[in-house]
């Protein structure tokens, strides 16, 4: 057996605002030397864009992790692995929707530096509260849009019928004195005058 083998959790789902562990483990054909192992993570955003380094390059020749000092992952990504145990995992604090995408884990244990990379697809989702709030807001917005449309149509129809209504009132007053246009009396026989 030769080369590095990388194992990841594949697809990971995390609720917005929570912490998540991205698990990446490895096996090497060479003896693990914690002073020489190099672990690096890169990030590819979900909606296209260029691949960018997560800036969590773990150069273990000094057994020290170097987390990002700037960018969207600043103070958010932390080492969560154990090199001697073949674990190169990281933890992301308070995940956000902009963290949706593919995380690529690469491990090199000289002289064993060839092998595939591990990939994890992270999907950040709404919490139950956020989902309920969003549904309520969208429902209210949709209701308001429908009501606004109905009022607008009624207002336009009313403007168009206003002249017609005025002329009908005049005609009605000649035919049926004492009854208004909307009176139920319109639907009954006209009053019979006494002779």
Short mmCIF file of N, CA and C in Angstrom, two decimals:
data_model
loop_
_atom_site.label_atom_id
_atom_site.label_comp_id
_atom_site.label_asym_id
_atom_site.label_seq_id
_atom_site.Cartn_x
_atom_site.Cartn_y
_atom_site.Cartn_z
N UNK A 1 0.86 -1.17 0.00
CA UNK A 1 0.00 0.00 0.00
C UNK A 1 0.90 1.23 0.00
N UNK A 2 0.60 2.17 -0.86
CA UNK A 2 1.42 3.38 -0.82
C UNK A 2 0.58 4.61 -1.07
N UNK A 3 1.09 5.72 -0.62
CA UNK A 3 0.34 6.97 -0.74
C UNK A 3 -0.50 7.22 0.50
N UNK A 4 -1.02 8.42 0.55
CA UNK A 4 -1.89 8.81 1.67
C UNK A 4 -3.33 8.51 1.28
N UNK A 5 -4.07 7.99 2.22
CA UNK A 5 -5.51 7.79 2.01
C UNK A 5 -6.24 8.76 2.93
N UNK A 6 -7.24 9.45 2.36
CA UNK A 6 -8.00 10.45 3.12
C UNK A 6 -9.45 9.99 3.21
N UNK A 7 -10.04 10.14 4.37
CA UNK A 7 -11.45 9.78 4.59
C UNK A 7 -12.17 10.99 5.18
N UNK A 8 -13.32 11.30 4.61
CA UNK A 8 -14.11 12.44 5.12
C UNK A 8 -15.54 12.01 5.36
N UNK A 9 -16.28 12.89 6.00
CA UNK A 9 -17.69 12.62 6.28
C UNK A 9 -18.59 12.92 5.09
N UNK A 10 -18.03 13.36 3.96
CA UNK A 10 -18.83 13.60 2.75
C UNK A 10 -19.69 14.83 2.85
N UNK A 11 -21.00 14.64 2.94
CA UNK A 11 -21.94 15.76 3.05
C UNK A 11 -22.25 16.03 4.52
N UNK A 12 -22.16 17.30 4.89
CA UNK A 12 -22.44 17.69 6.27
C UNK A 12 -23.47 18.82 6.25
N UNK A 13 -24.45 18.72 7.13
CA UNK A 13 -25.47 19.76 7.26
C UNK A 13 -25.35 20.37 8.65
N UNK A 14 -25.38 21.70 8.71
CA UNK A 14 -25.28 22.39 10.00
C UNK A 14 -26.31 23.51 10.07
N UNK A 15 -26.86 23.72 11.24
CA UNK A 15 -27.85 24.78 11.45
C UNK A 15 -27.13 26.12 11.59
N UNK A 16 -27.66 27.12 10.92
CA UNK A 16 -27.10 28.47 10.95
C UNK A 16 -26.84 28.91 12.40
N UNK A 17 -25.61 29.39 12.65
CA UNK A 17 -25.27 29.89 13.98
C UNK A 17 -24.69 28.87 14.93
N UNK A 18 -24.65 27.59 14.52
CA UNK A 18 -24.09 26.55 15.39
C UNK A 18 -22.65 26.23 14.98
N UNK A 19 -21.97 25.43 15.81
CA UNK A 19 -20.62 24.97 15.48
C UNK A 19 -20.71 23.64 14.75
N UNK A 20 -19.74 23.38 13.88
CA UNK A 20 -19.73 22.12 13.15
C UNK A 20 -18.29 21.61 13.05
N UNK A 21 -18.15 20.30 13.14
CA UNK A 21 -16.83 19.67 12.99
C UNK A 21 -16.77 19.04 11.61
N UNK A 22 -15.74 19.40 10.85
CA UNK A 22 -15.52 18.79 9.54
C UNK A 22 -14.45 17.72 9.74
N UNK A 23 -14.90 16.46 9.65
CA UNK A 23 -14.03 15.34 9.98
C UNK A 23 -13.22 14.90 8.76
N UNK A 24 -11.91 14.85 8.95
CA UNK A 24 -10.99 14.39 7.90
C UNK A 24 -9.94 13.52 8.59
N UNK A 25 -9.90 12.24 8.24
CA UNK A 25 -8.90 11.35 8.81
C UNK A 25 -8.01 10.83 7.69
N UNK A 26 -6.86 10.34 8.06
CA UNK A 26 -5.91 9.89 7.03
C UNK A 26 -5.12 8.68 7.50
N UNK A 27 -4.62 7.92 6.51
CA UNK A 27 -3.70 6.81 6.75
C UNK A 27 -2.52 7.02 5.81
N UNK A 28 -1.34 6.81 6.32
CA UNK A 28 -0.13 7.01 5.53
C UNK A 28 0.68 5.72 5.50
N UNK A 29 1.34 5.48 4.36
CA UNK A 29 2.20 4.30 4.26
C UNK A 29 3.52 4.54 5.00
N UNK A 30 3.82 5.80 5.28
CA UNK A 30 5.04 6.15 6.03
C UNK A 30 4.68 6.37 7.50
N UNK A 31 5.65 6.23 8.35
CA UNK A 31 5.44 6.49 9.77
C UNK A 31 5.12 7.97 9.95
N UNK A 32 4.13 8.25 10.77
CA UNK A 32 3.72 9.65 10.97
C UNK A 32 4.75 10.37 11.82
N UNK A 33 5.26 11.46 11.26
CA UNK A 33 6.20 12.30 11.99
C UNK A 33 5.50 13.64 12.20
N UNK A 34 5.04 13.93 13.41
CA UNK A 34 4.26 15.15 13.65
C UNK A 34 5.01 16.43 13.33
N UNK A 35 6.33 16.36 13.29
CA UNK A 35 7.11 17.56 12.96
C UNK A 35 7.14 17.83 11.45
N UNK A 36 6.78 16.84 10.64
CA UNK A 36 6.84 17.01 9.19
C UNK A 36 5.48 17.02 8.50
N UNK A 37 4.46 16.53 9.17
CA UNK A 37 3.12 16.45 8.56
C UNK A 37 2.62 17.85 8.22
N UNK A 38 2.09 17.97 7.01
CA UNK A 38 1.50 19.24 6.56
C UNK A 38 0.04 18.97 6.23
N UNK A 39 -0.84 19.71 6.87
CA UNK A 39 -2.27 19.58 6.62
C UNK A 39 -2.78 20.93 6.16
N UNK A 40 -3.48 20.95 5.04
CA UNK A 40 -4.04 22.22 4.57
C UNK A 40 -5.49 22.01 4.17
N UNK A 41 -6.26 23.03 4.40
CA UNK A 41 -7.68 23.04 4.02
C UNK A 41 -7.90 24.18 3.04
N UNK A 42 -8.71 23.92 2.02
CA UNK A 42 -9.13 24.98 1.11
C UNK A 42 -10.64 24.96 1.01
N UNK A 43 -11.20 26.06 0.54
CA UNK A 43 -12.66 26.23 0.48
C UNK A 43 -13.07 26.68 -0.91
N UNK A 44 -14.08 26.01 -1.46
CA UNK A 44 -14.67 26.40 -2.74
C UNK A 44 -16.12 26.78 -2.47
N UNK A 45 -16.49 28.07 -2.67
CA UNK A 45 -17.86 28.51 -2.39
C UNK A 45 -18.88 27.73 -3.22
N UNK A 46 -20.09 27.62 -2.69
CA UNK A 46 -21.17 26.88 -3.35
C UNK A 46 -21.55 27.50 -4.68
N UNK A 47 -21.70 28.81 -4.72
CA UNK A 47 -22.16 29.49 -5.94
C UNK A 47 -20.97 29.91 -6.79
N UNK A 48 -20.28 28.93 -7.35
CA UNK A 48 -19.16 29.23 -8.23
C UNK A 48 -18.08 29.99 -7.50
N UNK A 49 -17.46 30.86 -8.22
CA UNK A 49 -16.39 31.64 -7.60
C UNK A 49 -15.10 30.85 -7.59
N UNK A 50 -14.04 31.52 -7.28
CA UNK A 50 -12.74 30.87 -7.28
C UNK A 50 -12.51 30.13 -5.97
N UNK A 51 -11.66 29.13 -6.07
CA UNK A 51 -11.30 28.37 -4.87
C UNK A 51 -10.38 29.24 -4.04
N UNK A 52 -10.66 29.35 -2.78
CA UNK A 52 -9.80 30.16 -1.93
C UNK A 52 -9.35 29.36 -0.72
N UNK A 53 -8.21 29.69 -0.24
CA UNK A 53 -7.68 28.98 0.91
C UNK A 53 -8.48 29.36 2.15
N UNK A 54 -8.78 28.36 2.94
CA UNK A 54 -9.45 28.61 4.20
C UNK A 54 -8.48 29.32 5.13
N UNK A 55 -7.24 29.35 4.75
CA UNK A 55 -6.15 29.95 5.52
C UNK A 55 -5.89 29.18 6.81
N UNK A 56 -6.32 27.96 6.84
CA UNK A 56 -5.99 27.13 7.99
C UNK A 56 -4.98 26.10 7.50
N UNK A 57 -3.79 26.55 7.30
CA UNK A 57 -2.72 25.66 6.86
C UNK A 57 -2.00 25.18 8.10
N UNK A 58 -2.08 23.91 8.33
CA UNK A 58 -1.52 23.35 9.55
C UNK A 58 -0.17 22.72 9.22
N UNK A 59 0.86 23.44 9.45
CA UNK A 59 2.20 22.93 9.20
C UNK A 59 2.70 22.33 10.50
N UNK A 60 2.68 21.02 10.56
CA UNK A 60 3.00 20.35 11.82
C UNK A 60 4.47 20.00 11.96
N UNK A 61 5.29 20.66 11.20
CA UNK A 61 6.72 20.43 11.43
C UNK A 61 7.09 21.05 12.77
N UNK A 62 6.26 21.94 13.21
CA UNK A 62 6.44 22.50 14.55
C UNK A 62 5.23 22.19 15.43
N UNK A 63 4.38 21.31 14.94
CA UNK A 63 3.18 20.88 15.64
C UNK A 63 2.30 22.05 16.06
N UNK A 64 2.14 22.98 15.15
CA UNK A 64 1.35 24.18 15.46
C UNK A 64 0.37 24.45 14.32
N UNK A 65 -0.84 24.86 14.71
CA UNK A 65 -1.88 25.22 13.73
C UNK A 65 -1.85 26.72 13.50
N UNK A 66 -2.06 27.10 12.26
CA UNK A 66 -2.09 28.53 11.92
C UNK A 66 -3.46 28.88 11.37
N UNK A 67 -4.38 29.31 12.23
CA UNK A 67 -5.74 29.65 11.78
C UNK A 67 -5.74 30.95 10.99
N UNK A 68 -6.84 31.21 10.26
CA UNK A 68 -6.94 32.42 9.45
C UNK A 68 -6.85 33.69 10.30
N UNK A 69 -6.16 34.68 9.77
CA UNK A 69 -6.04 35.96 10.48
C UNK A 69 -6.88 37.04 9.82
N UNK A 70 -7.49 36.71 8.68
CA UNK A 70 -8.37 37.67 8.00
C UNK A 70 -9.39 36.91 7.16
N UNK A 71 -10.34 37.63 6.60
CA UNK A 71 -11.36 37.01 5.75
C UNK A 71 -12.55 36.48 6.53
N UNK A 72 -13.42 35.76 5.82
CA UNK A 72 -14.69 35.30 6.42
C UNK A 72 -14.49 34.25 7.51
N UNK A 73 -13.33 33.60 7.52
CA UNK A 73 -13.09 32.55 8.51
C UNK A 73 -12.25 33.03 9.70
N UNK A 74 -11.97 34.31 9.75
CA UNK A 74 -11.15 34.86 10.84
C UNK A 74 -11.82 34.56 12.19
N UNK A 75 -11.09 33.96 13.08
CA UNK A 75 -11.55 33.58 14.42
C UNK A 75 -12.73 32.60 14.39
N UNK A 76 -12.93 31.91 13.27
CA UNK A 76 -14.05 30.98 13.16
C UNK A 76 -13.59 29.53 13.01
N UNK A 77 -12.39 29.32 12.47
CA UNK A 77 -11.91 27.96 12.23
C UNK A 77 -10.85 27.60 13.26
N UNK A 78 -11.00 26.38 13.82
CA UNK A 78 -10.06 25.93 14.86
C UNK A 78 -9.65 24.49 14.58
N UNK A 79 -8.45 24.18 14.94
CA UNK A 79 -7.93 22.82 14.81
C UNK A 79 -8.69 21.91 15.76
N UNK A 80 -9.14 20.75 15.25
CA UNK A 80 -9.89 19.80 16.08
C UNK A 80 -9.38 18.38 15.87
N UNK A 81 -8.16 18.27 15.34
CA UNK A 81 -7.63 16.95 15.02
C UNK A 81 -6.57 16.46 15.98
N UNK A 82 -5.98 15.33 15.59
CA UNK A 82 -4.91 14.69 16.35
C UNK A 82 -4.00 14.02 15.32
N UNK A 83 -2.89 14.65 14.99
CA UNK A 83 -2.01 14.16 13.93
C UNK A 83 -1.57 12.72 14.17
N UNK A 84 -1.14 12.40 15.36
CA UNK A 84 -0.66 11.04 15.66
C UNK A 84 -1.79 10.01 15.54
N UNK A 85 -3.01 10.46 15.73
CA UNK A 85 -4.17 9.57 15.58
C UNK A 85 -4.71 9.55 14.16
N UNK A 86 -4.03 10.24 13.23
CA UNK A 86 -4.47 10.28 11.83
C UNK A 86 -5.72 11.12 11.64
N UNK A 87 -5.87 12.14 12.46
CA UNK A 87 -7.06 13.00 12.39
C UNK A 87 -6.66 14.42 12.02
N UNK A 88 -7.21 14.93 10.92
CA UNK A 88 -6.90 16.28 10.43
C UNK A 88 -8.15 17.17 10.45
N UNK A 89 -9.05 16.90 11.36
CA UNK A 89 -10.35 17.60 11.41
C UNK A 89 -10.21 19.05 11.87
N UNK A 90 -11.19 19.85 11.47
CA UNK A 90 -11.29 21.24 11.92
C UNK A 90 -12.70 21.48 12.46
N UNK A 91 -12.84 22.54 13.21
CA UNK A 91 -14.16 22.94 13.75
C UNK A 91 -14.42 24.37 13.30
N UNK A 92 -15.63 24.61 12.80
CA UNK A 92 -16.03 25.96 12.40
C UNK A 92 -17.07 26.43 13.40
N UNK A 93 -16.83 27.61 13.96
CA UNK A 93 -17.76 28.19 14.94
C UNK A 93 -18.80 29.04 14.25
N UNK A 94 -20.02 28.97 14.77
CA UNK A 94 -21.13 29.83 14.34
C UNK A 94 -21.22 29.93 12.82
N UNK A 95 -21.51 28.80 12.19
CA UNK A 95 -21.57 28.76 10.72
C UNK A 95 -22.58 29.75 10.17
N UNK A 96 -22.27 30.27 8.99
CA UNK A 96 -23.14 31.22 8.29
C UNK A 96 -23.43 30.67 6.91
N UNK A 97 -24.41 31.26 6.24
CA UNK A 97 -24.77 30.79 4.91
C UNK A 97 -23.64 30.98 3.91
N UNK A 98 -22.78 31.97 4.13
CA UNK A 98 -21.66 32.17 3.21
C UNK A 98 -20.62 31.06 3.33
N UNK A 99 -20.76 30.19 4.32
CA UNK A 99 -19.85 29.06 4.47
C UNK A 99 -20.30 27.84 3.66
N UNK A 100 -21.44 27.94 2.98
CA UNK A 100 -21.89 26.84 2.12
C UNK A 100 -20.86 26.60 1.03
N UNK A 101 -20.49 25.34 0.83
CA UNK A 101 -19.54 25.03 -0.23
C UNK A 101 -18.77 23.76 0.07
N UNK A 102 -17.67 23.59 -0.67
CA UNK A 102 -16.84 22.40 -0.56
C UNK A 102 -15.55 22.72 0.19
N UNK A 103 -15.25 21.92 1.19
CA UNK A 103 -14.03 22.06 1.97
C UNK A 103 -13.11 20.90 1.57
N UNK A 104 -11.88 21.23 1.23
CA UNK A 104 -10.93 20.24 0.73
C UNK A 104 -9.79 20.08 1.73
N UNK A 105 -9.60 18.85 2.16
CA UNK A 105 -8.58 18.52 3.15
C UNK A 105 -7.43 17.79 2.43
N UNK A 106 -6.21 18.29 2.62
CA UNK A 106 -5.05 17.66 2.00
C UNK A 106 -4.00 17.40 3.09
N UNK A 107 -3.44 16.19 3.05
CA UNK A 107 -2.44 15.80 4.05
C UNK A 107 -1.19 15.31 3.34
N UNK A 108 -0.04 15.76 3.84
CA UNK A 108 1.25 15.28 3.33
C UNK A 108 2.10 14.85 4.52
N UNK A 109 2.64 13.64 4.42
CA UNK A 109 3.49 13.09 5.47
C UNK A 109 4.78 12.62 4.80
N UNK A 110 5.72 13.54 4.56
CA UNK A 110 6.93 13.18 3.80
C UNK A 110 7.60 11.92 4.35
N UNK A 111 8.02 11.03 3.46
CA UNK A 111 8.05 11.14 2.00
C UNK A 111 6.74 10.80 1.32
N UNK A 112 5.71 10.51 2.10
CA UNK A 112 4.40 10.14 1.55
C UNK A 112 3.61 11.41 1.26
N UNK A 113 3.75 11.93 0.04
CA UNK A 113 3.11 13.21 -0.28
C UNK A 113 2.09 13.10 -1.41
N UNK A 114 1.90 11.89 -1.95
CA UNK A 114 0.96 11.72 -3.06
C UNK A 114 -0.29 10.99 -2.59
N UNK A 115 -1.39 11.38 -3.15
CA UNK A 115 -2.65 10.74 -2.82
C UNK A 115 -3.80 11.71 -3.04
N UNK A 116 -5.00 11.19 -3.01
CA UNK A 116 -6.17 12.05 -3.25
C UNK A 116 -6.41 13.01 -2.09
N UNK A 117 -7.22 14.01 -2.36
CA UNK A 117 -7.64 14.94 -1.31
C UNK A 117 -9.01 14.49 -0.81
N UNK A 118 -9.37 14.94 0.37
CA UNK A 118 -10.70 14.65 0.91
C UNK A 118 -11.59 15.86 0.71
N UNK A 119 -12.86 15.61 0.39
CA UNK A 119 -13.79 16.72 0.18
C UNK A 119 -15.02 16.56 1.06
N UNK A 120 -15.47 17.69 1.59
CA UNK A 120 -16.68 17.72 2.41
C UNK A 120 -17.57 18.83 1.87
N UNK A 121 -18.81 18.48 1.58
CA UNK A 121 -19.79 19.46 1.12
C UNK A 121 -20.58 19.94 2.34
N UNK A 122 -20.41 21.22 2.70
CA UNK A 122 -21.13 21.77 3.86
C UNK A 122 -22.36 22.53 3.38
N UNK A 123 -23.48 22.21 4.02
CA UNK A 123 -24.73 22.91 3.71
C UNK A 123 -25.27 23.49 5.02
N UNK A 124 -25.35 24.83 5.05
CA UNK A 124 -25.88 25.52 6.23
C UNK A 124 -27.38 25.73 6.02
N UNK A 125 -28.18 25.34 7.00
CA UNK A 125 -29.64 25.42 6.89
C UNK A 125 -30.22 26.31 7.98
N UNK A 126 -31.46 26.72 7.77
CA UNK A 126 -32.17 27.53 8.76
C UNK A 126 -32.54 26.69 9.98
N UNK A 127 -32.58 27.33 11.13
CA UNK A 127 -33.06 26.64 12.32
C UNK A 127 -34.59 26.59 12.24
N UNK A 128 -35.21 25.80 13.11
CA UNK A 128 -36.67 25.71 13.13
C UNK A 128 -37.32 27.06 13.36
N UNK A 129 -36.76 27.86 14.29
CA UNK A 129 -37.31 29.20 14.57
C UNK A 129 -37.20 30.10 13.35
N UNK A 130 -36.01 30.09 12.73
CA UNK A 130 -35.80 30.94 11.55
C UNK A 130 -36.74 30.54 10.42
N UNK A 131 -36.92 29.23 10.25
CA UNK A 131 -37.79 28.73 9.19
C UNK A 131 -39.23 29.18 9.43
N UNK A 132 -39.69 29.08 10.70
CA UNK A 132 -41.04 29.51 11.05
C UNK A 132 -41.22 31.00 10.86
N UNK A 133 -40.23 31.77 11.28
CA UNK A 133 -40.28 33.23 11.13
C UNK A 133 -40.33 33.60 9.65
N UNK A 134 -39.48 32.95 8.85
CA UNK A 134 -39.44 33.24 7.41
C UNK A 134 -40.77 32.88 6.76
N UNK A 135 -41.34 31.74 7.12
CA UNK A 135 -42.63 31.33 6.57
C UNK A 135 -43.71 32.34 6.93
N UNK A 136 -43.74 32.78 8.18
CA UNK A 136 -44.72 33.78 8.62
C UNK A 136 -44.56 35.07 7.85
N UNK A 137 -43.33 35.54 7.73
CA UNK A 137 -43.08 36.80 7.01
C UNK A 137 -43.49 36.70 5.55
N UNK A 138 -43.13 35.59 4.91
CA UNK A 138 -43.49 35.42 3.50
C UNK A 138 -45.00 35.32 3.34
N UNK A 139 -45.67 34.63 4.27
CA UNK A 139 -47.13 34.53 4.23
C UNK A 139 -47.79 35.89 4.35
N UNK A 140 -47.30 36.68 5.29
CA UNK A 140 -47.86 38.03 5.47
C UNK A 140 -47.59 38.90 4.25
N UNK A 141 -46.39 38.82 3.72
CA UNK A 141 -46.04 39.60 2.54
C UNK A 141 -46.95 39.22 1.37
N UNK A 142 -47.13 37.92 1.17
CA UNK A 142 -47.98 37.44 0.08
C UNK A 142 -49.42 37.92 0.28
N UNK A 143 -49.93 37.85 1.51
CA UNK A 143 -51.29 38.33 1.80
C UNK A 143 -51.43 39.82 1.51
N UNK A 144 -50.43 40.60 1.92
CA UNK A 144 -50.48 42.04 1.67
C UNK A 144 -50.44 42.34 0.18
N UNK A 145 -49.66 41.59 -0.57
CA UNK A 145 -49.59 41.81 -2.02
C UNK A 145 -50.94 41.50 -2.67
N UNK A 146 -51.58 40.43 -2.24
CA UNK A 146 -52.89 40.08 -2.80
C UNK A 146 -53.91 41.15 -2.45
N UNK A 147 -53.93 41.57 -1.17
CA UNK A 147 -54.89 42.61 -0.77
C UNK A 147 -54.65 43.91 -1.53
N UNK A 148 -53.40 44.28 -1.70
CA UNK A 148 -53.08 45.51 -2.44
C UNK A 148 -53.58 45.40 -3.88
N UNK A 149 -53.41 44.23 -4.47
CA UNK A 149 -53.88 44.02 -5.85
C UNK A 149 -55.41 44.10 -5.92
N UNK A 150 -56.08 43.47 -4.97
CA UNK A 150 -57.55 43.50 -4.95
C UNK A 150 -58.05 44.93 -4.78
N UNK A 151 -57.48 45.67 -3.83
CA UNK A 151 -57.89 47.06 -3.63
C UNK A 151 -57.64 47.90 -4.87
N UNK A 152 -56.54 47.65 -5.53
CA UNK A 152 -56.22 48.42 -6.74
C UNK A 152 -57.25 48.16 -7.84
N UNK A 153 -57.58 46.88 -8.03
CA UNK A 153 -58.57 46.52 -9.05
C UNK A 153 -59.92 47.13 -8.70
N UNK A 154 -60.32 47.00 -7.43
CA UNK A 154 -61.61 47.57 -7.00
C UNK A 154 -61.63 49.09 -7.20
N UNK A 155 -60.54 49.74 -6.88
CA UNK A 155 -60.46 51.19 -7.03
C UNK A 155 -60.60 51.58 -8.49
N UNK A 156 -59.92 50.84 -9.39
CA UNK A 156 -60.01 51.14 -10.82
C UNK A 156 -61.44 50.90 -11.33
N UNK A 157 -62.04 49.79 -10.91
CA UNK A 157 -63.40 49.47 -11.34
C UNK A 157 -64.36 50.53 -10.83
N UNK A 158 -64.20 50.95 -9.59
CA UNK A 158 -65.05 51.97 -9.00
C UNK A 158 -64.95 53.28 -9.78
N UNK A 159 -63.74 53.65 -10.18
CA UNK A 159 -63.57 54.88 -10.96
C UNK A 159 -64.27 54.78 -12.30
N UNK A 160 -64.20 53.60 -12.90
CA UNK A 160 -64.84 53.41 -14.21
C UNK A 160 -66.36 53.40 -14.10
N UNK A 161 -66.88 52.85 -12.99
CA UNK A 161 -68.32 52.73 -12.84
C UNK A 161 -68.97 53.98 -12.25
N UNK A 162 -68.19 54.88 -11.69
CA UNK A 162 -68.73 56.07 -11.03
C UNK A 162 -69.65 56.87 -11.96
N UNK A 163 -69.21 57.24 -13.19
CA UNK A 163 -70.12 57.99 -14.06
C UNK A 163 -71.38 57.20 -14.40
N UNK A 164 -71.21 55.88 -14.61
CA UNK A 164 -72.35 55.04 -14.93
C UNK A 164 -73.32 54.97 -13.74
N UNK A 165 -72.78 54.88 -12.53
CA UNK A 165 -73.60 54.82 -11.32
C UNK A 165 -74.39 56.11 -11.16
N UNK A 166 -73.73 57.25 -11.39
CA UNK A 166 -74.43 58.53 -11.27
C UNK A 166 -75.58 58.62 -12.26
N UNK A 167 -75.38 58.16 -13.50
CA UNK A 167 -76.47 58.23 -14.48
C UNK A 167 -77.58 57.25 -14.13
N UNK A 168 -77.20 56.08 -13.54
CA UNK A 168 -78.21 55.10 -13.13
C UNK A 168 -79.05 55.63 -11.98
N UNK A 169 -78.42 56.36 -11.05
CA UNK A 169 -79.16 56.94 -9.93
C UNK A 169 -80.20 57.93 -10.45
N UNK A 170 -79.80 58.69 -11.46
CA UNK A 170 -80.74 59.66 -12.02
C UNK A 170 -81.91 58.93 -12.67
N UNK A 171 -81.60 57.89 -13.48
CA UNK A 171 -82.67 57.13 -14.14
C UNK A 171 -83.56 56.45 -13.12
N UNK A 172 -82.93 55.90 -12.08
CA UNK A 172 -83.68 55.18 -11.06
C UNK A 172 -84.61 56.12 -10.30
N UNK A 173 -84.13 57.31 -10.03
CA UNK A 173 -84.97 58.23 -9.27
C UNK A 173 -86.20 58.62 -10.08
N UNK A 174 -86.08 58.60 -11.39
CA UNK A 174 -87.25 58.89 -12.21
C UNK A 174 -88.23 57.73 -12.21
N UNK A 175 -87.66 56.50 -12.27
CA UNK A 175 -88.52 55.31 -12.34
C UNK A 175 -89.04 54.88 -10.97
N UNK A 176 -88.16 54.91 -9.96
CA UNK A 176 -88.51 54.43 -8.63
C UNK A 176 -88.19 55.48 -7.60
N UNK A 177 -89.02 56.46 -7.43
CA UNK A 177 -88.72 57.51 -6.46
C UNK A 177 -88.65 56.92 -5.05
N UNK A 178 -87.68 57.41 -4.25
CA UNK A 178 -87.54 56.99 -2.86
C UNK A 178 -86.67 55.76 -2.65
N UNK A 179 -86.13 55.17 -3.71
CA UNK A 179 -85.26 53.99 -3.57
C UNK A 179 -83.86 54.32 -4.07
N UNK A 180 -82.87 53.81 -3.35
CA UNK A 180 -81.48 54.05 -3.80
C UNK A 180 -81.07 52.94 -4.75
N UNK A 181 -79.92 53.15 -5.38
CA UNK A 181 -79.42 52.19 -6.37
C UNK A 181 -79.15 50.83 -5.74
N UNK A 182 -78.67 50.82 -4.52
CA UNK A 182 -78.32 49.55 -3.88
C UNK A 182 -79.45 49.01 -3.02
N UNK A 183 -80.59 49.60 -3.08
CA UNK A 183 -81.70 49.18 -2.25
C UNK A 183 -82.22 47.83 -2.70
N UNK A 184 -82.62 46.99 -1.76
CA UNK A 184 -83.22 45.71 -2.13
C UNK A 184 -84.48 45.90 -2.95
N UNK A 185 -85.04 47.08 -2.90
CA UNK A 185 -86.27 47.32 -3.66
C UNK A 185 -86.02 47.23 -5.16
N UNK A 186 -84.78 47.33 -5.57
CA UNK A 186 -84.50 47.21 -7.00
C UNK A 186 -84.88 45.84 -7.52
N UNK A 187 -84.85 44.88 -6.62
CA UNK A 187 -85.09 43.52 -7.05
C UNK A 187 -86.55 43.09 -6.83
N UNK A 188 -87.38 44.02 -6.49
CA UNK A 188 -88.81 43.73 -6.32
C UNK A 188 -89.58 44.53 -7.36
N UNK A 189 -90.84 44.24 -7.42
CA UNK A 189 -91.69 44.98 -8.37
C UNK A 189 -91.81 46.42 -7.91
N UNK A 190 -91.93 47.34 -8.85
CA UNK A 190 -92.10 48.74 -8.48
C UNK A 190 -93.40 48.93 -7.71
N UNK A 191 -93.44 49.93 -6.83
CA UNK A 191 -94.66 50.16 -6.05
C UNK A 191 -95.83 50.53 -6.96
N UNK A 192 -96.97 50.02 -6.60
CA UNK A 192 -98.17 50.33 -7.38
C UNK A 192 -98.82 51.55 -6.75
N UNK A 193 -99.02 52.51 -7.56
CA UNK A 193 -99.63 53.74 -7.03
C UNK A 193 -101.14 53.56 -6.94
N UNK A 194 -101.71 54.12 -5.92
CA UNK A 194 -103.16 54.03 -5.72
C UNK A 194 -103.86 54.94 -6.70
N UNK A 195 -104.94 54.48 -7.24
CA UNK A 195 -105.67 55.27 -8.21
C UNK A 195 -106.74 56.04 -7.57
#
